PDB file of C-alpha atoms in Angstrom:
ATOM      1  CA  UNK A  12       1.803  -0.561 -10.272  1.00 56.00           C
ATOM      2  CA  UNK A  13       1.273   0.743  -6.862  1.00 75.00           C
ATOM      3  CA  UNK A  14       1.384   4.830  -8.059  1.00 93.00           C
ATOM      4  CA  UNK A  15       2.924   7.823  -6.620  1.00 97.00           C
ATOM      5  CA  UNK A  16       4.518   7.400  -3.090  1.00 97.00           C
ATOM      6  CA  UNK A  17       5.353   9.881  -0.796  1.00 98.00           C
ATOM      7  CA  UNK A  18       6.491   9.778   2.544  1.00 97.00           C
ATOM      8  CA  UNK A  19       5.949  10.415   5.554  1.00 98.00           C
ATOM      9  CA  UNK A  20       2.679  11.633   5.506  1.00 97.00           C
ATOM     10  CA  UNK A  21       2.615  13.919   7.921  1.00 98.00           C
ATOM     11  CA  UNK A  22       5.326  16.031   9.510  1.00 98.00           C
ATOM     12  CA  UNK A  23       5.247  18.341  12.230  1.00 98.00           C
ATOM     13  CA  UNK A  24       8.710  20.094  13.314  1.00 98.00           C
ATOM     14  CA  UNK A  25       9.617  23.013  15.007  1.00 98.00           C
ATOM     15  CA  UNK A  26      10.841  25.940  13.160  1.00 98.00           C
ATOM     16  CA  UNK A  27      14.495  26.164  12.361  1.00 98.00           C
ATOM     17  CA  UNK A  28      14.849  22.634  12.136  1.00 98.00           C
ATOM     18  CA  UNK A  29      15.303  20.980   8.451  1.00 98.00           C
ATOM     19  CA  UNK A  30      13.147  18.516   7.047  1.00 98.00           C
ATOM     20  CA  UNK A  31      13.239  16.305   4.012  1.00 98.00           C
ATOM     21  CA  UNK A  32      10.569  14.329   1.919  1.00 98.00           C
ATOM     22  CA  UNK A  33      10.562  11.549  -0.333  1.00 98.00           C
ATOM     23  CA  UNK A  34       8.320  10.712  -3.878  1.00 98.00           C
ATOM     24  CA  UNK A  35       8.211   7.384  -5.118  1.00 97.00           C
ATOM     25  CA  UNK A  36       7.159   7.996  -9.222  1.00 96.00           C
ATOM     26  CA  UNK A  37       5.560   5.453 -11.372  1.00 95.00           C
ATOM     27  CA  UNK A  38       8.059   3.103 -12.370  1.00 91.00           C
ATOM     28  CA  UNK A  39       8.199   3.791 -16.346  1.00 90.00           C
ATOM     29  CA  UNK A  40       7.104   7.821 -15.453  1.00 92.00           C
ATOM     30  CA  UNK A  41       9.964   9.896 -16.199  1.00 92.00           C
ATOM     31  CA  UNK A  42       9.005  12.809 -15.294  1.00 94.00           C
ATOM     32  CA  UNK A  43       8.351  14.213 -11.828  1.00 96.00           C
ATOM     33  CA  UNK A  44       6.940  17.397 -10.550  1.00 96.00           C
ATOM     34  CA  UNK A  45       6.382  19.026  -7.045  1.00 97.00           C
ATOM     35  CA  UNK A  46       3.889  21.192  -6.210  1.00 97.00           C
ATOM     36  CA  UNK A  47       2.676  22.984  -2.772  1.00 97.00           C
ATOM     37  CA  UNK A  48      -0.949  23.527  -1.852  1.00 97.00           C
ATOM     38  CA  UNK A  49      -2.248  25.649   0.914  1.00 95.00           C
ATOM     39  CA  UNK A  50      -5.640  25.501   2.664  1.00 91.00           C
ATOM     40  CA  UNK A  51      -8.109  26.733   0.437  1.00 89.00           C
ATOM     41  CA  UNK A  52      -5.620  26.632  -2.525  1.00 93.00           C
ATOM     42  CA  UNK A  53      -4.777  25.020  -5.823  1.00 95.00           C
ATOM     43  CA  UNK A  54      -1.756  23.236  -5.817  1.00 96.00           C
ATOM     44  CA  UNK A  55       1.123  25.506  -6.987  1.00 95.00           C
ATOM     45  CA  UNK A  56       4.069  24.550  -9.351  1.00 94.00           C
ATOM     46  CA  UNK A  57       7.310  24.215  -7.654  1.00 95.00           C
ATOM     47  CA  UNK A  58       9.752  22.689  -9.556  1.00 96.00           C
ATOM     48  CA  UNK A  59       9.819  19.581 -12.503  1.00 94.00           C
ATOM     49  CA  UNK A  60      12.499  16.850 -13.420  1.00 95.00           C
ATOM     50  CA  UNK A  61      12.771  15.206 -16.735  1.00 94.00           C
ATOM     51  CA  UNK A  62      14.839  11.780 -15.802  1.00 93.00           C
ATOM     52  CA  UNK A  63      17.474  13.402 -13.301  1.00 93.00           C
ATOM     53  CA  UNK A  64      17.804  16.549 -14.545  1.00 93.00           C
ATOM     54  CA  UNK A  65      15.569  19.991 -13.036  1.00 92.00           C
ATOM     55  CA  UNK A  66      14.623  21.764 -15.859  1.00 92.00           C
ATOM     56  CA  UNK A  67      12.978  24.570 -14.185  1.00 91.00           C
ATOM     57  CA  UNK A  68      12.423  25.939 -10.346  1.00 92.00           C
ATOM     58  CA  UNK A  69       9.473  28.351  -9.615  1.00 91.00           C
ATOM     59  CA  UNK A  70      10.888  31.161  -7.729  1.00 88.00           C
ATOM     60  CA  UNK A  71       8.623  30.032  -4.582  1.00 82.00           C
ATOM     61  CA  UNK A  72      11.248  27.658  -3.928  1.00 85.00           C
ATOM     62  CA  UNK A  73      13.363  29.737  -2.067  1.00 87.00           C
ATOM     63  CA  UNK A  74      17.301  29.407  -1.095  1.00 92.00           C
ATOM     64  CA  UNK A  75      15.925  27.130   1.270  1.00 96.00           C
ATOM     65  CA  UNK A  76      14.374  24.440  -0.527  1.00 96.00           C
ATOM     66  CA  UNK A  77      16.157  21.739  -2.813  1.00 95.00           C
ATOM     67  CA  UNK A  78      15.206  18.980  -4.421  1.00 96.00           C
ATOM     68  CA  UNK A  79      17.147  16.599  -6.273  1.00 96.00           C
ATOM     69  CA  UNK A  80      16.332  13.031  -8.644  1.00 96.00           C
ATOM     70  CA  UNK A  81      19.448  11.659  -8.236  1.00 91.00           C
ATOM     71  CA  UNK A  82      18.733   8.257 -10.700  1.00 87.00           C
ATOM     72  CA  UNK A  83      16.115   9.517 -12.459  1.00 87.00           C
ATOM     73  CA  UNK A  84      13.990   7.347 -10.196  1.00 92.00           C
ATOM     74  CA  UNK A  85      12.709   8.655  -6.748  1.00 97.00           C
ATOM     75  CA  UNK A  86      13.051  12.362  -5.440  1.00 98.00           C
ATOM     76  CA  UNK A  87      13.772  14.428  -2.508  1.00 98.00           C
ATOM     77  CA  UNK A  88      12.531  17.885  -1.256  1.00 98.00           C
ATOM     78  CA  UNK A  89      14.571  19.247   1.141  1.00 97.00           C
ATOM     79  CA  UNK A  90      13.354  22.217   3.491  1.00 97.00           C
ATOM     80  CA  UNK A  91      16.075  23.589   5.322  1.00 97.00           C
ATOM     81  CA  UNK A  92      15.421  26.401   8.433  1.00 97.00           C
ATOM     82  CA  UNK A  93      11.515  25.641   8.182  1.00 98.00           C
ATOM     83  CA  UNK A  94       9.565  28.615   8.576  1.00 97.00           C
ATOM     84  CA  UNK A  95       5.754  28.957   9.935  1.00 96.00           C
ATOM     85  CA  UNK A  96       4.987  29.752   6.302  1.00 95.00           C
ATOM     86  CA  UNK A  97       6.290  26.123   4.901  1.00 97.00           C
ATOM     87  CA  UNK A  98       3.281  25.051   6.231  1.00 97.00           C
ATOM     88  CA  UNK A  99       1.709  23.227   3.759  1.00 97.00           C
ATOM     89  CA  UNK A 100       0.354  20.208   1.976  1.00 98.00           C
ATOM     90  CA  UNK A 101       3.462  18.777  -0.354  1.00 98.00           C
ATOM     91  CA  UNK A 102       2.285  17.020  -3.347  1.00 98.00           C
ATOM     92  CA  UNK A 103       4.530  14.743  -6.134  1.00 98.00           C
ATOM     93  CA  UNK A 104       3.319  13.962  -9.191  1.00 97.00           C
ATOM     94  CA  UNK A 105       4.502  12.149 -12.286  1.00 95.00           C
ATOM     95  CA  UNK A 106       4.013  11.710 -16.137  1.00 93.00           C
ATOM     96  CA  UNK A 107       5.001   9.594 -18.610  1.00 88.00           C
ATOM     97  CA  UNK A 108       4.962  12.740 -20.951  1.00 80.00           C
ATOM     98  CA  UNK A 109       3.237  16.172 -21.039  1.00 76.00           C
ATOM     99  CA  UNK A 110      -0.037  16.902 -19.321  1.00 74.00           C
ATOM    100  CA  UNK A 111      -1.769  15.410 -22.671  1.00 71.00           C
ATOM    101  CA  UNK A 112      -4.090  12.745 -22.294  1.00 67.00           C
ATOM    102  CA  UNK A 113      -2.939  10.745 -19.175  1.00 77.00           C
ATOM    103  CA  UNK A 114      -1.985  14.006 -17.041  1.00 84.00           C
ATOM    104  CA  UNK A 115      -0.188  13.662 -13.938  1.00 92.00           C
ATOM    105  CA  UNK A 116      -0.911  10.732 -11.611  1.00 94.00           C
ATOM    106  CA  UNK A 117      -0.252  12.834  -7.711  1.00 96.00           C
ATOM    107  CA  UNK A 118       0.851  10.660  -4.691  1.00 97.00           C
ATOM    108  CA  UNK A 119      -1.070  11.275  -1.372  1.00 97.00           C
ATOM    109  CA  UNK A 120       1.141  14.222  -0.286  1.00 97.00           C
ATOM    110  CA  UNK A 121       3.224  14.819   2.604  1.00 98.00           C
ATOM    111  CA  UNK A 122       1.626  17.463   5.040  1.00 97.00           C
ATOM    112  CA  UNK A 123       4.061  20.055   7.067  1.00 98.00           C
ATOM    113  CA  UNK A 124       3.303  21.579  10.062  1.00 98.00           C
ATOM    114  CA  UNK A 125       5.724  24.131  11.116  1.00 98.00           C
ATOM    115  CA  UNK A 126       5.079  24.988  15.142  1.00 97.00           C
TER     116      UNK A 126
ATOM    117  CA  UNK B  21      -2.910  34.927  -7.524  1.00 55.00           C
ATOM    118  CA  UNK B  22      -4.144  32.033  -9.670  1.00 63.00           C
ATOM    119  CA  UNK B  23      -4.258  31.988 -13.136  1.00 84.00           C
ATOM    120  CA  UNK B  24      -7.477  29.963 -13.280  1.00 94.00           C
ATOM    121  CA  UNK B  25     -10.535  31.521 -11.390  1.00 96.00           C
ATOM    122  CA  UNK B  26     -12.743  29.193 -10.503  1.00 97.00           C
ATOM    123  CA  UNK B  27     -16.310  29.875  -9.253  1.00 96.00           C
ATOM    124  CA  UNK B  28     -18.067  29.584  -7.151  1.00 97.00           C
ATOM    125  CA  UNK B  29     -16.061  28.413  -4.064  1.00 96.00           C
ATOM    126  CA  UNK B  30     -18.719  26.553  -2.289  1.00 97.00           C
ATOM    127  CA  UNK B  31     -21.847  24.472  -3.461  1.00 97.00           C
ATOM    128  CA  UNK B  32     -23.873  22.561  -1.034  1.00 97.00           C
ATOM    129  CA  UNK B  33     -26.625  20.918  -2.887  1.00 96.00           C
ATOM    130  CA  UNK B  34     -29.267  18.040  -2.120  1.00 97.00           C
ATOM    131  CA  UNK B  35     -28.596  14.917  -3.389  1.00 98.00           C
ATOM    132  CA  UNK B  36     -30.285  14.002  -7.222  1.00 97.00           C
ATOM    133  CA  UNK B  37     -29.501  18.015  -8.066  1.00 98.00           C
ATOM    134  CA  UNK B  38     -27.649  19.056 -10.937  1.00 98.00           C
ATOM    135  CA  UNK B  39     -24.589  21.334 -10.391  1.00 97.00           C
ATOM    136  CA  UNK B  40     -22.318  23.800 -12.711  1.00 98.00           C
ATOM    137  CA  UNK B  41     -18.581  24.524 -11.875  1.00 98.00           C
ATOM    138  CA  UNK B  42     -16.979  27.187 -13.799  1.00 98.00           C
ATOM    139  CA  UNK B  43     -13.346  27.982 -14.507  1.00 97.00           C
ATOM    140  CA  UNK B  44     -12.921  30.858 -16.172  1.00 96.00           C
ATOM    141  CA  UNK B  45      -8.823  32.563 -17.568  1.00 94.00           C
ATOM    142  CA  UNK B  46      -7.564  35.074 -20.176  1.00 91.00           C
ATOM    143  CA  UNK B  47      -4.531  33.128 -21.214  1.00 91.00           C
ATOM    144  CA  UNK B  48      -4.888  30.184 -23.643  1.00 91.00           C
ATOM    145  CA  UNK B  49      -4.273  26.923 -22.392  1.00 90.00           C
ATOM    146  CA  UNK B  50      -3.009  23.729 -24.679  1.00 88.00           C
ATOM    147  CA  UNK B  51      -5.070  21.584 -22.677  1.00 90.00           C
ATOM    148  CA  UNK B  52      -7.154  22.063 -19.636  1.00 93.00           C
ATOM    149  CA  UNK B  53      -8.166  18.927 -16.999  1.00 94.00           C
ATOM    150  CA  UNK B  54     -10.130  18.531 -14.090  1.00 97.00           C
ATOM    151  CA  UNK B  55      -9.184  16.979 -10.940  1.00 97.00           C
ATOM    152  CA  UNK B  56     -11.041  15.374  -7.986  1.00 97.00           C
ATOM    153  CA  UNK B  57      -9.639  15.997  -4.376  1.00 97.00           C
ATOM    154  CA  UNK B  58     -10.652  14.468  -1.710  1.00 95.00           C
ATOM    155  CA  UNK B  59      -9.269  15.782   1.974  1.00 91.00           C
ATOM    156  CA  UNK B  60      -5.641  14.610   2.856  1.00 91.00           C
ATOM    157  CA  UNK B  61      -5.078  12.707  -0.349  1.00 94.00           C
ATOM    158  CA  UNK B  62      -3.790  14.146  -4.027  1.00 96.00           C
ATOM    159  CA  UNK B  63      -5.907  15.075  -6.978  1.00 96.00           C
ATOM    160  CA  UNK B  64      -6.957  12.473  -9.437  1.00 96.00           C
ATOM    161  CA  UNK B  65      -7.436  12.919 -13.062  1.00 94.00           C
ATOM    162  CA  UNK B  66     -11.013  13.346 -14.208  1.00 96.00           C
ATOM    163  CA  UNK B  67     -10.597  14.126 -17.870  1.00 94.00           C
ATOM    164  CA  UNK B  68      -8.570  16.887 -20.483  1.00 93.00           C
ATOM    165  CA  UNK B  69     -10.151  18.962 -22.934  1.00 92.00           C
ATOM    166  CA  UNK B  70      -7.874  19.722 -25.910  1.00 91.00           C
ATOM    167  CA  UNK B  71      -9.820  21.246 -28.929  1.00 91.00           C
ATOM    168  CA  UNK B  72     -11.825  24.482 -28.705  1.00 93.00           C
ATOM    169  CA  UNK B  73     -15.592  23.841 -27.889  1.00 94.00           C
ATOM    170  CA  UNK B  74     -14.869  19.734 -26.823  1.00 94.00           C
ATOM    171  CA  UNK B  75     -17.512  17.966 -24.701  1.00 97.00           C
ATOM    172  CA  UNK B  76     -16.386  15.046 -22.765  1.00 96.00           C
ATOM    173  CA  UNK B  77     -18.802  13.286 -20.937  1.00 97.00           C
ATOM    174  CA  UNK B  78     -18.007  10.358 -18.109  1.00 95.00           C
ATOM    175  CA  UNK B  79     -20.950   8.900 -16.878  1.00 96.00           C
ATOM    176  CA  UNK B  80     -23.119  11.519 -15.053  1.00 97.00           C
ATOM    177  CA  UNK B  81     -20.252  14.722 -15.062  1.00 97.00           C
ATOM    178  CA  UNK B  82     -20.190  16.049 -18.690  1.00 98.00           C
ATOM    179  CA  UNK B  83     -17.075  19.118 -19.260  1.00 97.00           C
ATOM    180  CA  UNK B  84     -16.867  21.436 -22.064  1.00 97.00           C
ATOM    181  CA  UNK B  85     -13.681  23.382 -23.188  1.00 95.00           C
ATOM    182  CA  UNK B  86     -14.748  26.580 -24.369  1.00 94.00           C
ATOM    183  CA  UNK B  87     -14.007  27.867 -28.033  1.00 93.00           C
ATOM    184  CA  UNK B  88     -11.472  30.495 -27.442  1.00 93.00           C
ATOM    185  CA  UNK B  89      -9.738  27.523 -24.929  1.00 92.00           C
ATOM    186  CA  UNK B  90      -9.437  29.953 -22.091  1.00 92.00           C
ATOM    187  CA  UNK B  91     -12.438  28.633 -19.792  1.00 94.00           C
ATOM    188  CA  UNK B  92     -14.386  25.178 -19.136  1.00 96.00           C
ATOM    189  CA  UNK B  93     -17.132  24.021 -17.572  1.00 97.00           C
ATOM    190  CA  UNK B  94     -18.042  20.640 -15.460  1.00 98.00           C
ATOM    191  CA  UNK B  95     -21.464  19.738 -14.997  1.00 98.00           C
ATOM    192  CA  UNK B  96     -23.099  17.229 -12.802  1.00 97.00           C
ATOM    193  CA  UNK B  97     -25.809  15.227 -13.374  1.00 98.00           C
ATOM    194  CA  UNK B  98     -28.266  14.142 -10.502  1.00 98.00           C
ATOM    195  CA  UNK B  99     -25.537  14.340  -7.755  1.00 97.00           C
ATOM    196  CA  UNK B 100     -24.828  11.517  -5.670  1.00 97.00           C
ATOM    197  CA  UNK B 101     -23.055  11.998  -1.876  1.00 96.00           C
ATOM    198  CA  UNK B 102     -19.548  10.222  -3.580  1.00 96.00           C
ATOM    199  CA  UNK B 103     -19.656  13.291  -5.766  1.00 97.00           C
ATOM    200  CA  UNK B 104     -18.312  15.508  -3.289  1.00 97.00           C
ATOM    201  CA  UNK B 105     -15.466  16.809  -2.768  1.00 97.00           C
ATOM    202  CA  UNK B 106     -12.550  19.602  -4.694  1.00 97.00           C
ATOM    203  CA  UNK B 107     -12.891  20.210  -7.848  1.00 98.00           C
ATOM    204  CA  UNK B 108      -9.599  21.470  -9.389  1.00 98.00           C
ATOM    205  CA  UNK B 109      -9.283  22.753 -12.780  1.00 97.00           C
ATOM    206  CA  UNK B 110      -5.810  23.045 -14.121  1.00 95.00           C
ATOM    207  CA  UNK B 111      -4.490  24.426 -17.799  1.00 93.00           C
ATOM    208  CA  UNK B 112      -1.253  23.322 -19.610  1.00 89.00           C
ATOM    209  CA  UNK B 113       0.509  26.179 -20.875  1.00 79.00           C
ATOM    210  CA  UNK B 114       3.877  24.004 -22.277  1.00 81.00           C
ATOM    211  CA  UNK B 115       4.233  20.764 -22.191  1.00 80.00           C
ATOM    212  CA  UNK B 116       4.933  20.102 -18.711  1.00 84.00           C
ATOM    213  CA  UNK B 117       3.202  22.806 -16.171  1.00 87.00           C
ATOM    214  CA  UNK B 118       0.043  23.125 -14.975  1.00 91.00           C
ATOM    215  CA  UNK B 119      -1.177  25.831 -13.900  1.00 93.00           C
ATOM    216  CA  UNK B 120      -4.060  25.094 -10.748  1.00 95.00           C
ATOM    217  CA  UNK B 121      -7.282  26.843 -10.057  1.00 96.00           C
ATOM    218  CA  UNK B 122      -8.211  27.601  -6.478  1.00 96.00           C
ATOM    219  CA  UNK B 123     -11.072  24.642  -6.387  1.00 97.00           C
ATOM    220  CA  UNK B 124     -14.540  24.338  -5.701  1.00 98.00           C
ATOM    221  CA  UNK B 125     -15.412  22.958  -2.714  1.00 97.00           C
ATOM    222  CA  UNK B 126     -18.660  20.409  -3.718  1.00 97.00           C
ATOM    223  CA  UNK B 127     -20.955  19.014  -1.033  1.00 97.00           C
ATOM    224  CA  UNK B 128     -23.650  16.590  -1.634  1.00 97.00           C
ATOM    225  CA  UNK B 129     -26.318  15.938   1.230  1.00 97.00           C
ATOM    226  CA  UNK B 130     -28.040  12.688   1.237  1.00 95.00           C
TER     227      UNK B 130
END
């Protein structure tokens, strides 16, 4: 089991254009969550999938964002129009059930840089 | 605003000290874990506290869950210079969101 994937790592794009990232869960995890984290921050809940459905979107994620688990498997965030204030470090995590025990297992992140 | 205070922000201490964090809410929380972060990578699991008043202990970091399940406590035992880094605290308040503390930020000096 290699873990949580995400890619890229790093993204820097101007503002106004659109961006999208990808999380690779653990295999067997069927849940999936993304969160945001901002210097000096916690991590902050933005939205969670059980298999491919979204069962609930924090109202941080604006119009703009989307995300989607099309097979249940890996998931997209999509940032369209980036703003200076989508700068931030993008984390996806999975589970195999509630936090519980085993919590979430978090990939590496994707960090945005909107210039 | 977080949910989850977490104090203090910053703790630089000498290596073989011992070190309190502190995370401190007035909601309940199911469950309450602790995370590691290290810069440019994602949290890791440390440990969750489930029952009012539980004491975990992993090796030299020992983390108690307060009675009332609304705060915790990690403490560090003769810190070593792999010891630092973020120290998240996060509480479950359903079964699948966690709600994050800001961090403390933990540097050990050789």
């Amino acid at each position: 089991d290699t873990g949580v994937s995400q890619n890229p790592r790093h993204k820097i794009t101007k503002r106004g254009q659109n961006v999208t990232f990808r999380c690779d869960p653990i295999s067997e995890h069927n849940r999936l969550y993304w969160y945001r984290q901002t210097l000096g921050q916690g991590p902050e809940f933005l939205t969670y999938f059980q298999n491919e459905a979204q069962l609930e979107k924090s109202r941080l994620l604006s119009d703009r964002f989307s995300a989607e688990r099309p097979k249940g498997s890996f998931s997209t965030l999509e940032i369209q129009r980036t703003e200076q204030g989508d700068s931030a470090m993008y984390l996806c995590a999975s589970s195999l059930d509630g936090p519980g025990d085993r919590g979430y297992t978090f990939g590496s992140g994707t960090r945005l840089t909107v210039v | 605003t977080q949910l989850l205070e977490q104090s203090p922000q910053f703790l630089s201490i000498q290596e073989g000290e011992n070190l309190t964090v502190y995370c401190n809410s007035s909601s309940v929380f199911s469950s309450l874990q602790w995370y590691r972060q290290e810069p440019g990578e994602g949290p890791v699991l440390l440990v969750t506290v489930v029952t009012g008043g539980e004491v975990k202990k992993l090796k030299r970091l020992t983390f108690q869950f307060g009675d009332a399940r609304k705060d915790s406590s990690l403490h560090i035992t003769a810190a070593q210079p792999g010891d630092t880094g973020l120290y998240l605290c996060a509480g479950a308040s359903n079964d699948y969101k966690l709600s994050f503390g800001a961090g403390t930020t933990v540097t050990v000096r050789a």
